[in-house]
Coordinates of C-alpha atoms in Angstrom, one line a residue:
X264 CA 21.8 -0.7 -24.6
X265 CA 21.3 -2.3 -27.7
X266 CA 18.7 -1.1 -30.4
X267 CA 15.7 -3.4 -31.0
X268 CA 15.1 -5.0 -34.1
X269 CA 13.1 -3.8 -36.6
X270 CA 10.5 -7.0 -37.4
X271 CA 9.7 -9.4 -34.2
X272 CA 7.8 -12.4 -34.8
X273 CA 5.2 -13.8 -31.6
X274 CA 3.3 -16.9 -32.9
X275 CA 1.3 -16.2 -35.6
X276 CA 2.4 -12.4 -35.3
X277 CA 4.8 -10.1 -36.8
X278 CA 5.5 -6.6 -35.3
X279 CA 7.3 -4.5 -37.9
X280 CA 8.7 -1.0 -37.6
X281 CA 6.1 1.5 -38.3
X282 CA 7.2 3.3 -41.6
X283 CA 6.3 6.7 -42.9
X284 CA 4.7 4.7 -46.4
X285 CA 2.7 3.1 -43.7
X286 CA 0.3 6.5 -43.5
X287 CA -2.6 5.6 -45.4
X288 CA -3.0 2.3 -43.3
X289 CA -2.2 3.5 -40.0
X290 CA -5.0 5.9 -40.8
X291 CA -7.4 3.5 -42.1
X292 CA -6.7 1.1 -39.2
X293 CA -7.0 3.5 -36.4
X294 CA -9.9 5.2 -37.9
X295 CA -11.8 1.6 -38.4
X296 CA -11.0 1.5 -34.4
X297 CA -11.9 4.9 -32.8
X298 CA -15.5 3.6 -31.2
X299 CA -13.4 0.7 -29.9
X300 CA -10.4 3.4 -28.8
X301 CA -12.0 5.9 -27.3
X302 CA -13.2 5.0 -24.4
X303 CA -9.8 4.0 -23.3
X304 CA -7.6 6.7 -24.9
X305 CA -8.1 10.3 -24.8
X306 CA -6.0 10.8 -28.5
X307 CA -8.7 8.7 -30.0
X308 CA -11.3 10.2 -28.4
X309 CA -10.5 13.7 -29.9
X310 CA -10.6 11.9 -33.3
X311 CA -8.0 11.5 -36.2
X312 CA -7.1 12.6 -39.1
X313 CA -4.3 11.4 -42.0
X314 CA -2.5 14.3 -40.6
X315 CA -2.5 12.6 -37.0
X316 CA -0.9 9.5 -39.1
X317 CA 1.5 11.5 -40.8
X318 CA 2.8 13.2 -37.5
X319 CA 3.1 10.0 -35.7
X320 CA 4.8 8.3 -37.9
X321 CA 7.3 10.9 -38.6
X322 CA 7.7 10.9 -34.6
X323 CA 8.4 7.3 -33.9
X324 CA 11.0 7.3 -37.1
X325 CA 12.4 10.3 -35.1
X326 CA 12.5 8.6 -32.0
X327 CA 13.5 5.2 -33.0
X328 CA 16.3 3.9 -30.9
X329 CA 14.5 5.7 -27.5
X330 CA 11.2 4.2 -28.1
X331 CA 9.9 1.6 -30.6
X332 CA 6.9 1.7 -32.5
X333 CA 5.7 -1.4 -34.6
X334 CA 2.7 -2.5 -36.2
X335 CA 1.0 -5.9 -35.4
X336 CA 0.4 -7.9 -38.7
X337 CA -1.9 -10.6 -38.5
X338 CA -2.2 -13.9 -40.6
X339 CA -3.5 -12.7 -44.2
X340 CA -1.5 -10.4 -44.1
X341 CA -3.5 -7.4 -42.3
X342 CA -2.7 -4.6 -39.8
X343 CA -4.1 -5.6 -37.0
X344 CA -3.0 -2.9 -33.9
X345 CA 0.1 -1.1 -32.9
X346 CA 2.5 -1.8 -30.2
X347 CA 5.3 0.0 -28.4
X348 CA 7.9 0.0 -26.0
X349 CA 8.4 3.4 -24.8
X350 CA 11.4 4.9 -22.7
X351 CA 9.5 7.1 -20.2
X352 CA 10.0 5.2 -17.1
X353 CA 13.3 5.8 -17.1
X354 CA 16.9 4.6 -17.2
X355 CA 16.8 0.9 -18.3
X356 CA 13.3 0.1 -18.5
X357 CA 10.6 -0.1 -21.3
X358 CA 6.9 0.8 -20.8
X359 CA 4.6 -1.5 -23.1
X360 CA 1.7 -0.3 -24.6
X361 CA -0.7 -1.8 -27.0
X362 CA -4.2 -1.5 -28.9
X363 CA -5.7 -4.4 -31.6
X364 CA -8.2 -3.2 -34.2
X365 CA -11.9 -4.3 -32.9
X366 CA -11.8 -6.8 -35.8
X367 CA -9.0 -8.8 -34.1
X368 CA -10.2 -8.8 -30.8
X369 CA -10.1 -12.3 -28.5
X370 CA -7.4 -13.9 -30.5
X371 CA -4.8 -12.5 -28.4
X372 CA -2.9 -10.3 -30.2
X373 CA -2.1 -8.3 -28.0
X374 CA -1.0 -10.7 -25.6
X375 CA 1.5 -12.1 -28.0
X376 CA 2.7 -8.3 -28.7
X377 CA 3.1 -7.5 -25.7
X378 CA 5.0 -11.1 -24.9
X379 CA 7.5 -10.3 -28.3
X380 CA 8.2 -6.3 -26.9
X381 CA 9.3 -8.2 -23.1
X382 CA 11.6 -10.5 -24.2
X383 CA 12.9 -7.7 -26.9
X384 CA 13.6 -5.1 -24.3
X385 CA 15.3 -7.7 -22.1
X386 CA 17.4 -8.9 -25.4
X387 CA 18.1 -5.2 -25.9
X388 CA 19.5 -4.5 -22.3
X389 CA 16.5 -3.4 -20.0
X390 CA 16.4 -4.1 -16.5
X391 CA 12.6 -3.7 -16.2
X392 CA 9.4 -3.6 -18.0
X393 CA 5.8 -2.1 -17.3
X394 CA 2.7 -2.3 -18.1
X395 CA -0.2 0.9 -17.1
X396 CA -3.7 0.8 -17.5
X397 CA -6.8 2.0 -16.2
X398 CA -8.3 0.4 -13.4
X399 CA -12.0 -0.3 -15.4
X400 CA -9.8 -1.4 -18.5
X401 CA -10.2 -5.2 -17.3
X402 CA -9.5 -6.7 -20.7
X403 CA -5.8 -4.8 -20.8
X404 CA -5.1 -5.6 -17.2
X405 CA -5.6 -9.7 -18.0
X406 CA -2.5 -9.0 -20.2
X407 CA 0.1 -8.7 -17.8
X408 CA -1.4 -11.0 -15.2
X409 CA -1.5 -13.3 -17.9
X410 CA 2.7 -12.7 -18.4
X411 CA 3.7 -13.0 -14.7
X412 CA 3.9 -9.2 -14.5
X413 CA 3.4 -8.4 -10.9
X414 CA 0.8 -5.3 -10.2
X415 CA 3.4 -3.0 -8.1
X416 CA 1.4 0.3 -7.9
X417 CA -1.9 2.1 -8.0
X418 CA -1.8 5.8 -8.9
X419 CA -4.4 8.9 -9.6
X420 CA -3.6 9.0 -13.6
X421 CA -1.3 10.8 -15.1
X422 CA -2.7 11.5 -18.2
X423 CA -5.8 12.8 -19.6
X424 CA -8.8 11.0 -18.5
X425 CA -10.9 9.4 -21.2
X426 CA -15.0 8.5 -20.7
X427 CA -14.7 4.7 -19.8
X428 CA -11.9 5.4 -17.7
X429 CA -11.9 5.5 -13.5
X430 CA -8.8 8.0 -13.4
X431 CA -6.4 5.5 -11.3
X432 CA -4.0 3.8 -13.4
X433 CA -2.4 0.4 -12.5
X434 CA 1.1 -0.5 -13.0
X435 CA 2.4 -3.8 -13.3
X436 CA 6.0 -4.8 -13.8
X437 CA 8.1 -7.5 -15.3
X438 CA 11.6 -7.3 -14.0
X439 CA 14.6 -9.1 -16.3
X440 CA 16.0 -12.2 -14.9
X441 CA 18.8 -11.6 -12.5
X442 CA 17.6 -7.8 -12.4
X443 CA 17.6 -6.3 -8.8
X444 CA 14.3 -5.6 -7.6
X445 CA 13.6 -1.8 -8.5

């Protein structure tokens, strides 16, 4: 498999490589977002310090080239969410996840992410992608549907239950063209 690039551009969008400079904004960015997080993710819910910036940034440098971590930049230019493809559903296929700052909401952001990170991890080799959210997130489940990703499972989560959320996760998945169904 290929390694994915380090800027991709979706429409008005550029996702670029989160970088260990990029501390002080990640923290900014995420802490601006927390009310708007934390009903959703359990990380945010906990709260989150510079250190929490510092740690993750130094783990997706780490772990760039098995997952891939990349900051969405909106028009102006201004950090607007963070995006990744991650390698834990196994050989040759790419989870996708994604969060945009409350102040880009309804522009869709992360529909255009999440659109760049499909075609990259098909570019790059993968045979699969997926998307999992929680059943009462409505707003991230529109993304997928809105992709032609085809809802292929309901599960009891896996992770760490936040407030908002109803404990079964949905999975949704895009398979490459000419990929065997998995």
């Amino acid at each position: 498999m290929l390694t994915a690039a380090d800027e991709l551009t979706s429409g008005p969008l550029v996702l670029r490589r989160w970088r260990r400079a990029d501390a002080e904004v990640l923290y900014r960015v995420v802490s601006e977002s927390l009310e708007h997080l934390s009903p959703w993710m359990a990380w945010a819910a906990r709260g989150y310090s510079t250190a929490d910036a510092v740690a993750y940034l130094s783990r997706t440098e780490e772990q760039w080239g098995i997952d891939y971590d990349y900051a969405i930049i909106a028009p102006g230019p201004a950090v607007a969410g963070s995006c990744s493809m991650m390698s834990r559903i196994g050989q040759g296929g790419f989870e996708i996840g994604y969060w945009v700052h409350p102040a880009h909401l309804g522009r869709g952001y992360a529909t255009a992410a999440a659109a760049a990170l499909t075609a990259e991890a098909f570019r790059i080799g993968a045979d699969r992608v997926e998307i999992v959210h929680d059943l009462a997130n409505v707003a991230s489940g529109a993304i997928p549907r809105r992709l032609g990703f085809d809802e292929v499972d309901r599960r009891p989560s896996q992770d760490e239950r936040s407030a908002a959320e109803a404990g079964v996760e949905v999975v949704w998945r895009l398979l490459a063209p000419g990929a065997a169904v998995v």
